[in-house]
Short mmCIF file of C-alpha atoms and ligand atoms in Angstrom, two decimals:
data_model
loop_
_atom_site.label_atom_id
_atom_site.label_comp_id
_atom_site.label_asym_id
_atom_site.label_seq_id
_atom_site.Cartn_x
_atom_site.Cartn_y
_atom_site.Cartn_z
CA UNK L 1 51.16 20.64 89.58
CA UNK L 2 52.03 23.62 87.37
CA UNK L 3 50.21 23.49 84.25
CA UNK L 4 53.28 23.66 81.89
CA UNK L 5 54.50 20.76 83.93
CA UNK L 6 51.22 18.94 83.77
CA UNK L 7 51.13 19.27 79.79
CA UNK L 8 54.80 18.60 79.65
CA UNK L 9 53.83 15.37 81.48
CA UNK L 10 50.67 14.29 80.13
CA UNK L 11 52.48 15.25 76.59
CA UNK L 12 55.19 12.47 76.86
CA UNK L 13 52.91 10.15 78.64
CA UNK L 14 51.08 10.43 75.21
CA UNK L 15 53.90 10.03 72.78
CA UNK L 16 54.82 7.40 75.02
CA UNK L 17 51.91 5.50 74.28
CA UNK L 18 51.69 6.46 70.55
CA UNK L 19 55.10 5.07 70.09
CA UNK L 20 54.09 1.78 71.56
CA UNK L 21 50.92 1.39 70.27
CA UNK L 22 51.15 2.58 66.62
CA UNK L 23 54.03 0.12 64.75
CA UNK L 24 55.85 2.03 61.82
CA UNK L 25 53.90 0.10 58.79
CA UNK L 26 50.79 1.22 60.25
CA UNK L 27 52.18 5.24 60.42
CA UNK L 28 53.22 4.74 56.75
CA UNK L 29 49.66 3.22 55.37
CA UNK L 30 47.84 6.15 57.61
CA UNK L 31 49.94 8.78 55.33
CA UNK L 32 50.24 7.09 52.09
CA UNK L 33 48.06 8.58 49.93
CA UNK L 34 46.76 5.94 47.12
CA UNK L 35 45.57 7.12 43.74
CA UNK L 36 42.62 4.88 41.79
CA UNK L 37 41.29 4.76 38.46
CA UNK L 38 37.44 3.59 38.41
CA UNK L 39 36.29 3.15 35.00
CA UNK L 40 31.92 2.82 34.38
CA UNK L 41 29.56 1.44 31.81
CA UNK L 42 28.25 4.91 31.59
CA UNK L 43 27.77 7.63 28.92
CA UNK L 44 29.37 10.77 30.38
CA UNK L 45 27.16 12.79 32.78
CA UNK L 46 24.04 10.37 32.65
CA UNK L 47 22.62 11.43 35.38
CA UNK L 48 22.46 9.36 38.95
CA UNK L 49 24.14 6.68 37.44
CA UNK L 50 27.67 8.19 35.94
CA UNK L 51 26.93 11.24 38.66
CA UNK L 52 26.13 8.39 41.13
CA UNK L 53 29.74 6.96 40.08
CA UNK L 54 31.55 9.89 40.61
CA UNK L 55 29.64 11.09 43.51
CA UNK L 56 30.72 7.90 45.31
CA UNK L 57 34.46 8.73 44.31
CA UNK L 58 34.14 11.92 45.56
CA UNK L 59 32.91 11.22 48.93
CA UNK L 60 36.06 8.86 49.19
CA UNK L 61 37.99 11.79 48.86
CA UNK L 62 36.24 13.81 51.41
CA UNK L 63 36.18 10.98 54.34
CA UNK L 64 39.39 9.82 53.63
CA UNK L 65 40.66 13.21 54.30
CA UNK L 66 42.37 13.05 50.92
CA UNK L 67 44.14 9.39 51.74
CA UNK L 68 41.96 7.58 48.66
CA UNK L 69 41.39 9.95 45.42
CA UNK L 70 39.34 8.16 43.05
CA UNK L 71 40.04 9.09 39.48
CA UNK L 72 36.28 8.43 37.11
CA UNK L 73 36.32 7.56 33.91
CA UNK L 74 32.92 6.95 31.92
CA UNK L 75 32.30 4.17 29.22
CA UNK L 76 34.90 4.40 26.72
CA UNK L 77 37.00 7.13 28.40
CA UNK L 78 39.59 4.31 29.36
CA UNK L 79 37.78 1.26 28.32
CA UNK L 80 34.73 -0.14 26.48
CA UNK L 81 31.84 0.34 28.64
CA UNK L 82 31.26 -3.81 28.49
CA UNK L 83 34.93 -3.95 29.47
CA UNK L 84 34.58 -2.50 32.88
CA UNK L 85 34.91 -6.34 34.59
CA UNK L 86 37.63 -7.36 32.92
CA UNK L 87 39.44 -4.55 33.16
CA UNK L 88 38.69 -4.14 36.83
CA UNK L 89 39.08 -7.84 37.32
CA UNK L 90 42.26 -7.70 35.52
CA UNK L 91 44.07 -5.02 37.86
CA UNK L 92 43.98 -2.56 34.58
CA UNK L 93 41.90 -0.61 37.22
CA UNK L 94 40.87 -0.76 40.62
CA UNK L 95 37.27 -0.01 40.36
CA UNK L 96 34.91 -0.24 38.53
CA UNK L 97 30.70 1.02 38.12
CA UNK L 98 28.19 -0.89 36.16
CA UNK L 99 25.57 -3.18 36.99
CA UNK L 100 26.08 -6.76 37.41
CA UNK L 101 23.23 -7.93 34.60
CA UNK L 102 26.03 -6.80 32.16
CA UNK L 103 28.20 -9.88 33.18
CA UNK L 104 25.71 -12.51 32.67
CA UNK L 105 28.27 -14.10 30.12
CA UNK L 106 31.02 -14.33 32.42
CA UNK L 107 28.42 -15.80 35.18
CA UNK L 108 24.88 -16.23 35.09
CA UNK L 109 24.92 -16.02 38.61
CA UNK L 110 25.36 -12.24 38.48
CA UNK L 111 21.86 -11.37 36.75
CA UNK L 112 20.26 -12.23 40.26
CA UNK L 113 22.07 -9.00 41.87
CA UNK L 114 20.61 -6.19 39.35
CA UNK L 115 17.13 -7.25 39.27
CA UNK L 116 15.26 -10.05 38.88
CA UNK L 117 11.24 -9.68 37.02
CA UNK L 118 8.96 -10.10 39.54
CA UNK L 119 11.12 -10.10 42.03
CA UNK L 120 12.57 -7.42 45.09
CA UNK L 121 12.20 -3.91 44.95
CA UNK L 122 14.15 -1.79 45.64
CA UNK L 123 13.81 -1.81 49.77
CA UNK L 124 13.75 -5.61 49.33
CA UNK L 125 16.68 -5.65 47.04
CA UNK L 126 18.36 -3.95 49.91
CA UNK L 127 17.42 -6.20 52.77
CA UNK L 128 18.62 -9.18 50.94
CA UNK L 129 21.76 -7.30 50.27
CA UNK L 130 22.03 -6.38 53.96
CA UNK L 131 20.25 -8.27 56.14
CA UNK L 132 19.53 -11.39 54.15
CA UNK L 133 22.96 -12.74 53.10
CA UNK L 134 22.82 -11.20 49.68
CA UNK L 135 26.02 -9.43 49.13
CA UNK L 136 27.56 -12.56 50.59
CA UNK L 137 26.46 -14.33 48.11
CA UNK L 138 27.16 -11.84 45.55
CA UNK L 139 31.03 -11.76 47.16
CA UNK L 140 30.90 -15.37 46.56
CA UNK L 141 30.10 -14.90 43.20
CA UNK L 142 32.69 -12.53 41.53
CA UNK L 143 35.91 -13.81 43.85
CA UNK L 144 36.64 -16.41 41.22
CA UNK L 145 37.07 -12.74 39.05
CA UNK L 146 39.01 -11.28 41.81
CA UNK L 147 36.55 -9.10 42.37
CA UNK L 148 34.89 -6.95 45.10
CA UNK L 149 31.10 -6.00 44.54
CA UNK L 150 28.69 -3.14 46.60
CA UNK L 151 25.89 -1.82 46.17
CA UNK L 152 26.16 2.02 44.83
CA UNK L 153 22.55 2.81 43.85
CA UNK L 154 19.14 1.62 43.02
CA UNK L 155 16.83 3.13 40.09
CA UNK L 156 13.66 1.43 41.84
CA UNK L 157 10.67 0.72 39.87
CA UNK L 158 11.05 1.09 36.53
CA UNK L 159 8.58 1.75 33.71
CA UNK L 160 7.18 -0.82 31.53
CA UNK L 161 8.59 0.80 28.58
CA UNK L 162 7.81 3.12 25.23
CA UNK L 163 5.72 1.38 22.75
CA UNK L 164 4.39 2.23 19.00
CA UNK L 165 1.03 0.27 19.67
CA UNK L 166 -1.06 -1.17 22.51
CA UNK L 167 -0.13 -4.00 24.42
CA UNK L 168 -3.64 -6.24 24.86
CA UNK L 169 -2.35 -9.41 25.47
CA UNK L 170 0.71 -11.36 25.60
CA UNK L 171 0.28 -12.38 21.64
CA UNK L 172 1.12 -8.71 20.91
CA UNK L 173 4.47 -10.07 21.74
CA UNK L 174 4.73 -12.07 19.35
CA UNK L 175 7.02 -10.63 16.26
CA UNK L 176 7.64 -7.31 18.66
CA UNK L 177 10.61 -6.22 18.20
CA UNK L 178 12.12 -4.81 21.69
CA UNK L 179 14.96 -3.04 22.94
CA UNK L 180 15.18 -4.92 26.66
CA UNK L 181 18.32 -6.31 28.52
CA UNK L 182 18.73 -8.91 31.11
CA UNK L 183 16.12 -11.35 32.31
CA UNK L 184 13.53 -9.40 31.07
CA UNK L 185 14.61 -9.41 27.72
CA UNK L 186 14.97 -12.91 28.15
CA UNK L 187 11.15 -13.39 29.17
CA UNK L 188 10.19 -11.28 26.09
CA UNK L 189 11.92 -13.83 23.94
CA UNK L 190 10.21 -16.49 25.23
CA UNK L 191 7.01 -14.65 24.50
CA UNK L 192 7.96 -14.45 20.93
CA UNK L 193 9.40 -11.30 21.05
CA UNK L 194 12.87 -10.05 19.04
CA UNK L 195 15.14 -8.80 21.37
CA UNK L 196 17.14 -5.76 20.27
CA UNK L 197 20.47 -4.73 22.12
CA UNK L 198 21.38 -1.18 21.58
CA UNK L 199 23.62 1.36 23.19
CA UNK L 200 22.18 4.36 24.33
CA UNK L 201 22.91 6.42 21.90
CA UNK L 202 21.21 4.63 19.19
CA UNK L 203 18.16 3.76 20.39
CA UNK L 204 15.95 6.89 19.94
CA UNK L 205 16.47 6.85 16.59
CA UNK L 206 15.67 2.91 16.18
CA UNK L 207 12.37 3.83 17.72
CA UNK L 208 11.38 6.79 15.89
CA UNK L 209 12.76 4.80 12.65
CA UNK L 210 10.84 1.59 13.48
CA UNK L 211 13.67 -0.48 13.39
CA UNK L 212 12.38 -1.40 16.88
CA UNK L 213 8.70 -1.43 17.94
CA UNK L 214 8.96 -0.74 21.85
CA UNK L 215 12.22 0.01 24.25
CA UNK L 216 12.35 0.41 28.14
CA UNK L 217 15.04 2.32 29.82
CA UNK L 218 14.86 3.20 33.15
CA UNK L 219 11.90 5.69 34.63
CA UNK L 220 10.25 9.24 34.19
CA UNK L 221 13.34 11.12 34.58
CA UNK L 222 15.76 9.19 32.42
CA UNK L 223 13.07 8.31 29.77
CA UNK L 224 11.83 12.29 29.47
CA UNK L 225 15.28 13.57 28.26
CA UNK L 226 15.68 10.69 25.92
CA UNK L 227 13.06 12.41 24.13
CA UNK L 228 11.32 8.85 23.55
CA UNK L 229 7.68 10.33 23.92
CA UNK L 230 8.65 12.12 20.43
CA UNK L 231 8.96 8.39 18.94
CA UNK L 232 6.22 6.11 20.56
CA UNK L 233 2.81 7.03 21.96
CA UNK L 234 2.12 4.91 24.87
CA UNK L 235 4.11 4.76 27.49
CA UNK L 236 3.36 0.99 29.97
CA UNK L 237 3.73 0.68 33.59
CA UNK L 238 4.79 -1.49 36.11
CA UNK L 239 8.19 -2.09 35.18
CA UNK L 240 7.60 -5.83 35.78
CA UNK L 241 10.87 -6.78 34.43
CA UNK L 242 13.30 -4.43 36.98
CA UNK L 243 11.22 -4.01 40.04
CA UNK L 244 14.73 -2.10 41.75
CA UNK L 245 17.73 -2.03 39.57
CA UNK L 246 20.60 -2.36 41.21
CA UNK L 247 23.55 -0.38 40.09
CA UNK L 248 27.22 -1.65 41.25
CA UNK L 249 30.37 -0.78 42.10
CA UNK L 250 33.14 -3.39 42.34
CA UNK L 251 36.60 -3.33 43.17
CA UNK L 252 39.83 -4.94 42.04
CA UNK L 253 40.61 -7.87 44.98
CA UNK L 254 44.20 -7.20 45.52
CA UNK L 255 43.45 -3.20 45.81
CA UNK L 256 41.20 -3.34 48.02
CA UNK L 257 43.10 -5.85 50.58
CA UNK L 258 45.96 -3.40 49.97
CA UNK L 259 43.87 -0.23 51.75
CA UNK L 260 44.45 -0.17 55.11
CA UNK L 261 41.24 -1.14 57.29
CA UNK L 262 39.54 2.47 57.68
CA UNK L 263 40.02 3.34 53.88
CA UNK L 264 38.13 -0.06 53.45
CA UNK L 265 35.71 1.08 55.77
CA UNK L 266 35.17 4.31 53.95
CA UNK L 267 34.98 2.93 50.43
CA UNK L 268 32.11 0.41 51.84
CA UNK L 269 30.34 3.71 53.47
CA UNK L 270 30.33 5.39 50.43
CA UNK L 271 29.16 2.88 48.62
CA UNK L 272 26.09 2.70 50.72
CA UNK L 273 25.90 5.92 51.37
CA UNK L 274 25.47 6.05 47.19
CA UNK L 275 23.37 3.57 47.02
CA UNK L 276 21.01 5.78 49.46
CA UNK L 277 21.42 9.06 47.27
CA UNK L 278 20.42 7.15 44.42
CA UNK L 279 17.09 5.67 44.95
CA UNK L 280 16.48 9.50 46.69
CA UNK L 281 17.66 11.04 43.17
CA UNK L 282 15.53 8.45 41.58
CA UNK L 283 12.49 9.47 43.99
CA UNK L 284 12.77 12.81 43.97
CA UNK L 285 13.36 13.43 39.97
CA UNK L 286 10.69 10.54 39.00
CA UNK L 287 7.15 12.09 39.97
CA UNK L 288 7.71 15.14 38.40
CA UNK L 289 9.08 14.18 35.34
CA UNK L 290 5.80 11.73 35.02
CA UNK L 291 3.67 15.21 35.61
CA UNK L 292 5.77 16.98 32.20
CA UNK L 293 5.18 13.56 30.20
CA UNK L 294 1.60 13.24 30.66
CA UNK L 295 0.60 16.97 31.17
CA UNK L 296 3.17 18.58 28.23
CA UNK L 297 3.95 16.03 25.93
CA UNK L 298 0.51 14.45 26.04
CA UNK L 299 1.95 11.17 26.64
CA UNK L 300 -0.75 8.27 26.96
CA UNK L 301 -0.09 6.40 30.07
CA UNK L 302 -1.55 2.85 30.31
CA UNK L 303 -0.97 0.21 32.78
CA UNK L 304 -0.22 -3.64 31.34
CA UNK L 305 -3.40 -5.43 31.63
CA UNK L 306 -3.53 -7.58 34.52
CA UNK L 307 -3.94 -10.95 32.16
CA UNK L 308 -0.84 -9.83 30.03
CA UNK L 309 1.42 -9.70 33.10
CA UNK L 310 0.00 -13.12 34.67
CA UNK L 311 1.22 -14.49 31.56
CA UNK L 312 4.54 -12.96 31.49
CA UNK L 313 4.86 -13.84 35.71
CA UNK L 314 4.62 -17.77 34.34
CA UNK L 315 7.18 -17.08 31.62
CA UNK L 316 9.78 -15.02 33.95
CA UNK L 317 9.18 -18.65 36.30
CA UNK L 318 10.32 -20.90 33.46
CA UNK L 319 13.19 -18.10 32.16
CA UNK L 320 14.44 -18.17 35.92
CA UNK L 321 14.34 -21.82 36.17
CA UNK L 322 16.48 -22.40 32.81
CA UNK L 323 18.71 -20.03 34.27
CA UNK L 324 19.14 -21.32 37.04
CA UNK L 325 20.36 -24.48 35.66
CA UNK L 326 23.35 -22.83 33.85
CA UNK L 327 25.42 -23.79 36.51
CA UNK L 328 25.81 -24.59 40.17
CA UNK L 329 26.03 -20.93 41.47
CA UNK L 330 23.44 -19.77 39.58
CA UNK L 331 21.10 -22.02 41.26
CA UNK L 332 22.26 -21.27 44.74
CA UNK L 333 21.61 -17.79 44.15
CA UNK L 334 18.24 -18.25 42.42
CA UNK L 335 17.08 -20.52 45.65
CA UNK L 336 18.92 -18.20 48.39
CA UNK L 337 16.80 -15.66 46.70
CA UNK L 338 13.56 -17.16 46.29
CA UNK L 339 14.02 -18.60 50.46
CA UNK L 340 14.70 -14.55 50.90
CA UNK L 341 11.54 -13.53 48.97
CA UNK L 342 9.64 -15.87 50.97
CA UNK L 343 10.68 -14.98 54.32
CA UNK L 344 9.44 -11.28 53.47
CA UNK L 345 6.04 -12.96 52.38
CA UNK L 346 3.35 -10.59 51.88
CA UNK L 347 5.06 -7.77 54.53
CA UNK L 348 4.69 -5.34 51.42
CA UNK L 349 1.17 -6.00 51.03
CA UNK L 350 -0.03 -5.25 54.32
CA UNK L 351 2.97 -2.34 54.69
CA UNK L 352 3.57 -0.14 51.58
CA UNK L 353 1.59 -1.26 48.79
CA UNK L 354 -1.89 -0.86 51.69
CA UNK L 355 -0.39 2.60 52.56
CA UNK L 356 -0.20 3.31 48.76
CA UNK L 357 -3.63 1.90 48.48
CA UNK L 358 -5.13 3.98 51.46
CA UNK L 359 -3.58 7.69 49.45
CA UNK L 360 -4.36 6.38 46.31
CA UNK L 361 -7.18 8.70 45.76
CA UNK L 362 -5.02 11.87 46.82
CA UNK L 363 -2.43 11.09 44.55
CA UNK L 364 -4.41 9.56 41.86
CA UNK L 365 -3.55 9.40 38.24
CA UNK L 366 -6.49 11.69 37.15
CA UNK L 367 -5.78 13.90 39.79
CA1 LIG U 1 15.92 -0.59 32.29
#
């Protein structure tokens, strides 16, 4: 066969079969191009998280070839940053970023997918969320809202928090006045602490002020250019209270049944794709940050005594149980994650937390 013919051929043969196989609605959703507005709980350019956000949007962009452009807006751009869910659940927008513990007044269910005290780490937050029915659940959770929820990042451990004097026991609780959201906060109440809610932007100055007597926020990085070490001496570790916050994206219902099947597939990638470039961010930006606190700033680094956080490991037991009573869904979630936690059993023990035992002296605190 002569070539031209063969390509002539094997040319129709190919149309042929494109105009069979591809219907006409599917043609137009592969060239439509749709335009989204995602609106986040974040102050602009916060690092990882409102970069996290608009990283997400932009690799979108990038897989979709251009089909999905994903317009960011950070907290109070478009909307309050506590009006990200309704807005998004509303059709306002089609997307929003957050994290899940902000909602616990719309559901109570949703503080189990940020971070519970005591509870997953990150990596374990993960595998419930992936391999252990956990975003299931979660899907179960906001459809009622219309709603769509992923995972789009993870801070993993936090810190314990910034405090103006030493934390002995759990008494010194008791009159503290803390800046601490979520379940944890919730424990620290029960302690007999006074639980502050601030925005961001406000809370530096409480501290420094003593209008507050201890705040957490997230970890090394975030914490060092807050400037808090300028406003409270000892800084407390293990963040007990988010072992691996998870950060969120969620998307308006009816949008996202509208995107054809591979846009769907690309917003999910991204989202997990995130979620990985997150905790890396988080990783990466943590350990050295740490070094500049203690080394520069002469920051006094103290872990919680191991009696104080026995004491606030039975209180987080009775806070979850209350909460868990709220309603019916919270207390599927609460059991489908305490079956979860139990089927990884002691895996960390013997798996990370040995290996960080075993380098310990390498990477010591001294050292
Ligand atoms: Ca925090």
């Amino acid at each position: 066969m002569e070539r031209r013919d063969f390509l002539k051929k094997t040319g129709m043969a190919a149309a042929a079969v494109a105009g069979t196989a591809i219907s006409a609605p599917s043609v137009l959703a592969k060239e439509k191009t749709y335009r989204w507005k995602m609106v986040t709980t974040w102050p602009p350019n916060l690092p990882v998280f409102q970069t996290g956000a608009e990283r997400f949007a932009k690799r979108v962009e990038e897989i979709s070839g251009g089909r999905l452009k994903i317009k960011v807006f950070a907290g109070g751009e478009l909307v309050p940053p506590l009006g990200v869910f309704d807005a998004v659940s509303q059709g306002t927008v089609q997307a929003g970023s957050g994290a899940s513990y902000y909602w616990a007044g719309k559901t109570p269910a949703a503080q189990w997918f940020t971070t519970v005290p005591f509870g997953l780490n990150a990596q374990g937050i993960n595998a419930w969320f992936y391999s252990g029915g956990g975003l299931k659940l979660w899907e179960e959770v906001y459809a009622p809202f219309n709603l769509v929820p992923r995972p789009q990042g993870n801070s993993g451990v936090q810190m314990g928090g910034w405090f103006r004097k030493k934390m002995n026991t759990i008494a010194d609780y008791k009159g503290l006045k803390m800046r601490i959201p979520g379940l944890g906060g919730k424990v620290i109440s029960k302690a007999g602490g006074t639980v502050v809610l601030l925005p961001g932007g406000e809370i530096f100055t409480s501290l420094e002020r003593g209008v507050i007597d201890a705040t957490e926020w997230v970890g090394p990085m975030h914490d060092l250019r807050m400037g808090f070490y300028k406003a409270a001496k000892y800084y407390y570790y293990p963040g007990w209270h988010e072992p691996g916050t998870c950060l969120e994206v969620m998307f308006n219902k009816k949008a996202y049944d509208s995107l054809p099947k591979d846009l769907q597939a690309i917003v999910d990638a991204a989202a997990m794709e995130t979620n990985m470039w997150s905790l890396s961010q988080f990783e990466a930006g943590n350990g050295a940050a740490l070094q500049e606190l203690i080394t520069k700033h002469k920051v006094e680094l103290i872990r919680f005594p191991d009696d104080l956080l026995d004491a606030l490991r039975k209180l987080t037991k009775e806070t979850l149980e209350e909460e868990a009573d709220k309603d019916k869904m919270s207390r599927k979630v609460h059991e489908a994650f305490k079956k979860f936690k139990e089927q990884v059993g002691i895996w960390g023990s013997v798996s990370e937390n040995a290996y960080y035992n075993v380098i310990a002296d390498k990477f010591s605190l001294k050292g």
